[in-house]
Amino acid sequence: MMWQPVSGCGDECRDGADVRAFRGVATLRVVTLAGVLLGGFLMVPLLRGGALRTLARTMLAVLGIKLVRQGPALRPGSLLAANHVSWLDILVLLAVAPVRLVAKGEVGAWPGIGALAGLSGAIFIDRSRPKALPQTVAEVAAALKAGRSVAAFPEGTTFCGAKNGRFRPALFQAAIDANAPVVPASIRYDSTAAAFIGEDTLWASVRRVAALRSLTVTLVTAPALRPTGEADRRTLARAVQSSLGPSSYRLAA
């Protein structure tokens, strides 16, 4: 059995009203991105955290993406709970803080992005084995107790940015078990072209993003929430999502 959250967003959610870069820019960006990845994977295993953040920032810059950071800094040992729009979200989170990612198992097989997630110490969820979820929760809790920050996408799949999904409660149990603060985060793009939805493929999405004249992504963190002794994961999931507010899912102006 495959546990597969469904977003309801599809290709029709992208409005196509984007300004494209000059001819040849997309090809140049993709080729440069490949070179950055090859060089980066030689450097990151030696330097780890700082090099990983530099690599993620460089990849965003090569694609013509401007990253804007707002809100409190992430403290070690926090669970960062973010909405999910695109595979680019992985680069965004790795670019701003040393975090271990929680991602679906399929991400590990993605070219470049999968290896990057793996270098972060990613905790992969096997959605074909729902009974393995408690083990994943325990692994996240152990990382939090050890002072490592963990970033997760509780919606379970990607949405277009204008729409959002319900934050699923399972991973919030890890924060309760570890008595760790939970930091709500919203990721906003100023173009619907960034959305990785419907029948999209990673290659098609990379080419579409590379063809944009420019793209701005804004990461906004809210003040951390700390579970109380009476907290349960469902209440915590609702509180985290509510703290983002409806405007957190609108496209950046």
Tab-separated table of C-alpha atoms in Angstrom:
chain	number	residue	atom	x	y	z
A	1	MET	CA	0.000	0.000	0.000
A	2	MET	CA	1.292	3.467	-0.884
A	3	TRP	CA	0.511	6.379	1.405
A	4	GLN	CA	0.267	9.299	-1.023
A	5	PRO	CA	-1.116	12.692	0.045
A	6	VAL	CA	-2.969	14.443	-2.787
A	7	SER	CA	-2.865	18.221	-3.241
A	8	GLY	CA	-5.480	18.801	-5.921
A	9	CYS	CA	-3.178	21.328	-7.632
A	10	GLY	CA	-2.341	20.691	-11.273
A	11	ASP	CA	-0.798	22.264	-14.339
A	12	GLU	CA	-3.748	24.634	-14.608
A	13	CYS	CA	-2.585	26.370	-11.403
A	14	ARG	CA	0.364	27.946	-13.241
A	15	ASP	CA	-0.857	31.149	-14.879
A	16	GLY	CA	1.892	31.392	-17.521
A	17	ALA	CA	2.148	35.153	-17.007
A	18	ASP	CA	5.902	35.117	-16.459
A	19	VAL	CA	8.584	37.214	-18.129
A	20	ARG	CA	11.081	34.920	-19.801
A	21	ALA	CA	14.822	35.442	-19.884
A	22	PHE	CA	16.662	36.261	-23.085
A	23	ARG	CA	17.217	33.414	-25.506
A	24	GLY	CA	20.012	31.091	-24.428
A	25	VAL	CA	19.945	32.137	-20.763
A	26	ALA	CA	18.038	29.028	-19.671
A	27	THR	CA	20.563	26.731	-21.354
A	28	LEU	CA	23.474	28.630	-19.823
A	29	ARG	CA	21.901	28.423	-16.362
A	30	VAL	CA	21.273	24.678	-16.616
A	31	VAL	CA	24.811	23.972	-17.820
A	32	THR	CA	26.268	26.163	-15.061
A	33	LEU	CA	24.041	24.456	-12.499
A	34	ALA	CA	25.411	21.074	-13.552
A	35	GLY	CA	28.960	22.373	-13.142
A	36	VAL	CA	28.194	23.808	-9.701
A	37	LEU	CA	26.736	20.486	-8.599
A	38	LEU	CA	29.727	18.498	-9.776
A	39	GLY	CA	32.174	20.829	-8.070
A	40	GLY	CA	30.037	21.159	-4.982
A	41	PHE	CA	29.744	17.447	-4.338
A	42	LEU	CA	33.537	17.249	-4.180
A	43	MET	CA	33.697	20.101	-1.663
A	44	VAL	CA	30.727	19.459	0.631
A	45	PRO	CA	31.804	16.084	2.106
A	46	LEU	CA	35.025	17.757	3.262
A	47	LEU	CA	33.557	20.957	4.696
A	48	ARG	CA	30.007	19.860	5.558
A	49	GLY	CA	27.550	22.418	6.998
A	50	GLY	CA	28.970	25.712	5.782
A	51	ALA	CA	29.828	24.305	2.378
A	52	LEU	CA	26.340	22.805	2.027
A	53	ARG	CA	24.703	26.175	2.673
A	54	THR	CA	27.064	27.849	0.219
A	55	LEU	CA	26.260	25.228	-2.415
A	56	ALA	CA	22.506	25.668	-1.946
A	57	ARG	CA	22.796	29.457	-2.170
A	58	THR	CA	24.953	29.192	-5.277
A	59	MET	CA	22.463	26.879	-6.968
A	60	LEU	CA	19.657	29.359	-6.320
A	61	ALA	CA	21.774	32.231	-7.640
A	62	VAL	CA	22.758	30.310	-10.766
A	63	LEU	CA	19.067	29.780	-11.534
A	64	GLY	CA	18.461	33.525	-11.189
A	65	ILE	CA	16.594	33.145	-7.899
A	66	LYS	CA	16.742	35.839	-5.217
A	67	LEU	CA	16.290	34.566	-1.649
A	68	VAL	CA	14.735	36.892	0.938
A	69	ARG	CA	14.838	35.851	4.595
A	70	GLN	CA	12.463	37.281	7.219
A	71	GLY	CA	11.713	36.435	10.838
A	72	PRO	CA	13.635	34.977	13.805
A	73	ALA	CA	16.742	32.883	13.219
A	74	LEU	CA	16.443	29.128	13.668
A	75	ARG	CA	17.893	27.901	16.976
A	76	PRO	CA	19.643	24.506	17.152
A	77	GLY	CA	17.385	21.614	18.089
A	78	SER	CA	14.244	23.080	16.486
A	79	LEU	CA	11.679	21.467	14.220
A	80	LEU	CA	11.111	23.744	11.224
A	81	ALA	CA	7.646	23.119	9.746
A	82	ALA	CA	7.172	24.685	6.312
A	83	ASN	CA	4.581	24.699	3.565
A	84	HIS	CA	5.635	22.915	0.383
A	85	VAL	CA	5.519	24.424	-3.118
A	86	SER	CA	8.498	23.108	-5.051
A	87	TRP	CA	11.694	21.049	-5.049
A	88	LEU	CA	13.305	24.475	-4.734
A	89	ASP	CA	12.074	24.529	-1.126
A	90	ILE	CA	14.857	22.060	-0.318
A	91	LEU	CA	17.493	24.502	-1.571
A	92	VAL	CA	15.831	27.369	0.281
A	93	LEU	CA	15.904	25.596	3.651
A	94	LEU	CA	19.453	24.303	3.196
A	95	ALA	CA	20.561	27.811	2.196
A	96	VAL	CA	19.446	29.499	5.413
A	97	ALA	CA	20.316	27.095	8.240
A	98	PRO	CA	22.040	23.799	9.056
A	99	VAL	CA	19.093	21.415	9.036
A	100	ARG	CA	18.382	17.751	8.457
A	101	LEU	CA	15.556	17.393	5.976
A	102	VAL	CA	12.610	15.033	6.223
A	103	ALA	CA	11.659	14.023	2.686
A	104	LYS	CA	9.798	11.342	0.803
A	105	GLY	CA	11.984	8.424	-0.218
A	106	GLU	CA	11.663	9.251	-3.918
A	107	VAL	CA	13.609	12.485	-3.396
A	108	GLY	CA	16.714	10.455	-2.609
A	109	ALA	CA	16.744	9.187	-6.208
A	110	TRP	CA	16.447	12.646	-7.803
A	111	PRO	CA	19.572	13.784	-9.686
A	112	GLY	CA	21.503	16.396	-7.737
A	113	ILE	CA	18.733	17.333	-5.309
A	114	GLY	CA	18.617	13.830	-3.834
A	115	ALA	CA	22.349	13.808	-3.211
A	116	LEU	CA	22.149	17.271	-1.690
A	117	ALA	CA	19.393	16.147	0.670
A	118	GLY	CA	21.452	13.092	1.565
A	119	LEU	CA	24.459	15.262	2.467
A	120	SER	CA	22.232	17.160	4.902
A	121	GLY	CA	21.600	13.892	6.745
A	122	ALA	CA	18.084	13.635	5.333
A	123	ILE	CA	15.554	11.379	7.013
A	124	PHE	CA	13.622	9.713	4.209
A	125	ILE	CA	10.022	8.524	4.605
A	126	ASP	CA	9.108	5.269	2.879
A	127	ARG	CA	5.505	5.969	1.884
A	128	SER	CA	5.020	2.380	0.742
A	129	ARG	CA	5.414	1.299	4.401
A	130	PRO	CA	3.039	3.337	6.600
A	131	LYS	CA	3.928	1.127	9.564
A	132	ALA	CA	7.481	2.475	9.398
A	133	LEU	CA	6.284	5.998	10.276
A	134	PRO	CA	6.810	5.594	14.058
A	135	GLN	CA	10.434	4.715	13.354
A	136	THR	CA	10.799	7.908	11.305
A	137	VAL	CA	9.224	9.944	14.113
A	138	ALA	CA	11.661	8.381	16.581
A	139	GLU	CA	14.596	9.267	14.316
A	140	VAL	CA	13.455	12.884	14.091
A	141	ALA	CA	13.016	13.043	17.880
A	142	ALA	CA	16.523	11.645	18.395
A	143	ALA	CA	18.001	14.284	16.088
A	144	LEU	CA	16.166	17.056	17.950
A	145	LYS	CA	17.340	15.749	21.337
A	146	ALA	CA	20.896	15.740	20.007
A	147	GLY	CA	20.600	19.444	19.188
A	148	ARG	CA	20.181	19.060	15.428
A	149	SER	CA	17.503	21.119	13.724
A	150	VAL	CA	15.146	19.233	11.438
A	151	ALA	CA	13.073	20.685	8.596
A	152	ALA	CA	9.873	19.009	7.417
A	153	PHE	CA	6.950	19.650	5.071
A	154	PRO	CA	3.880	18.546	7.079
A	155	GLU	CA	1.496	18.937	4.118
A	156	GLY	CA	3.058	15.749	2.753
A	157	THR	CA	3.113	16.955	-0.852
A	158	THR	CA	3.422	20.135	-2.910
A	159	PHE	CA	0.747	22.765	-3.451
A	160	CYS	CA	0.707	25.698	-5.872
A	161	GLY	CA	1.344	28.387	-3.254
A	162	ALA	CA	-2.062	30.049	-3.558
A	163	LYS	CA	-3.639	26.893	-2.114
A	164	ASN	CA	-2.361	24.946	0.856
A	165	GLY	CA	-2.929	21.581	2.472
A	166	ARG	CA	-3.587	20.532	6.041
A	167	PHE	CA	-0.508	20.079	8.195
A	168	ARG	CA	-0.432	16.366	9.015
A	169	PRO	CA	0.303	15.729	12.690
A	170	ALA	CA	2.620	12.694	12.715
A	171	LEU	CA	6.005	14.453	12.740
A	172	PHE	CA	4.898	16.915	15.410
A	173	GLN	CA	4.964	13.990	17.826
A	174	ALA	CA	8.760	14.083	17.491
A	175	ALA	CA	8.843	17.657	18.826
A	176	ILE	CA	6.637	16.640	21.753
A	177	ASP	CA	8.803	13.616	22.552
A	178	ALA	CA	11.984	15.736	22.362
A	179	ASN	CA	10.432	18.782	24.074
A	180	ALA	CA	11.754	20.756	21.126
A	181	PRO	CA	10.551	24.139	19.835
A	182	VAL	CA	8.613	24.161	16.578
A	183	VAL	CA	9.274	27.011	14.149
A	184	PRO	CA	6.472	27.702	11.634
A	185	ALA	CA	7.804	28.783	8.245
A	186	SER	CA	6.176	29.899	5.032
A	187	ILE	CA	7.848	29.731	1.632
A	188	ARG	CA	6.510	32.186	-0.952
A	189	TYR	CA	7.393	32.557	-4.627
A	190	ASP	CA	6.523	35.541	-6.801
A	191	SER	CA	5.706	33.286	-9.756
A	192	THR	CA	3.446	30.282	-10.155
A	193	ALA	CA	6.104	28.814	-12.460
A	194	ALA	CA	7.986	27.647	-9.354
A	195	ALA	CA	5.204	25.257	-8.343
A	196	PHE	CA	6.114	21.580	-8.750
A	197	ILE	CA	2.659	20.077	-9.157
A	198	GLY	CA	0.455	17.863	-11.301
A	199	GLU	CA	2.312	15.653	-13.777
A	200	ASP	CA	5.435	17.805	-13.547
A	201	THR	CA	8.871	16.197	-13.785
A	202	LEU	CA	12.017	17.472	-12.117
A	203	TRP	CA	13.705	18.132	-15.479
A	204	ALA	CA	10.708	20.058	-16.845
A	205	SER	CA	10.535	22.140	-13.673
A	206	VAL	CA	14.264	22.955	-13.752
A	207	ARG	CA	14.001	24.131	-17.367
A	208	ARG	CA	10.881	26.208	-16.645
A	209	VAL	CA	12.492	27.948	-13.667
A	210	ALA	CA	15.758	28.516	-15.549
A	211	ALA	CA	13.825	30.205	-18.375
A	212	LEU	CA	12.392	32.913	-16.094
A	213	ARG	CA	13.950	36.351	-16.231
A	214	SER	CA	13.950	36.407	-12.429
A	215	LEU	CA	12.347	34.667	-9.473
A	216	THR	CA	12.125	35.757	-5.831
A	217	VAL	CA	11.481	33.346	-2.973
A	218	THR	CA	10.747	34.634	0.512
A	219	LEU	CA	11.181	32.482	3.602
A	220	VAL	CA	9.302	33.838	6.605
A	221	THR	CA	9.699	32.243	10.031
A	222	ALA	CA	7.286	32.876	12.882
A	223	PRO	CA	8.203	32.823	16.588
A	224	ALA	CA	8.850	29.308	17.860
A	225	LEU	CA	6.137	27.343	19.632
A	226	ARG	CA	7.151	25.005	22.436
A	227	PRO	CA	4.902	22.022	23.232
A	228	THR	CA	3.382	22.005	26.708
A	229	GLY	CA	3.018	18.926	28.860
A	230	GLU	CA	-0.607	18.569	27.772
A	231	ALA	CA	0.097	19.056	24.069
A	232	ASP	CA	-0.889	16.479	21.498
A	233	ARG	CA	0.384	16.318	17.948
A	234	ARG	CA	-2.922	17.254	16.299
A	235	THR	CA	-3.351	20.380	18.417
A	236	LEU	CA	0.274	21.322	17.779
A	237	ALA	CA	-0.100	20.833	14.013
A	238	ARG	CA	-3.151	23.114	13.960
A	239	ALA	CA	-1.420	25.741	16.109
A	240	VAL	CA	1.647	25.791	13.860
A	241	GLN	CA	-0.411	26.114	10.695
A	242	SER	CA	-2.667	28.759	12.235
A	243	SER	CA	0.350	30.834	13.263
A	244	LEU	CA	1.306	31.196	9.602
A	245	GLY	CA	-2.052	32.703	8.704
A	246	PRO	CA	-3.803	32.573	5.300
A	247	SER	CA	-1.533	35.269	3.855
A	248	SER	CA	1.471	32.995	4.283
A	249	TYR	CA	0.324	31.032	1.281
A	250	ARG	CA	-0.170	33.883	-1.135
A	251	LEU	CA	2.439	34.508	-3.763
A	252	ALA	CA	4.937	37.171	-2.796
A	253	ALA	CA	4.187	40.544	-4.306
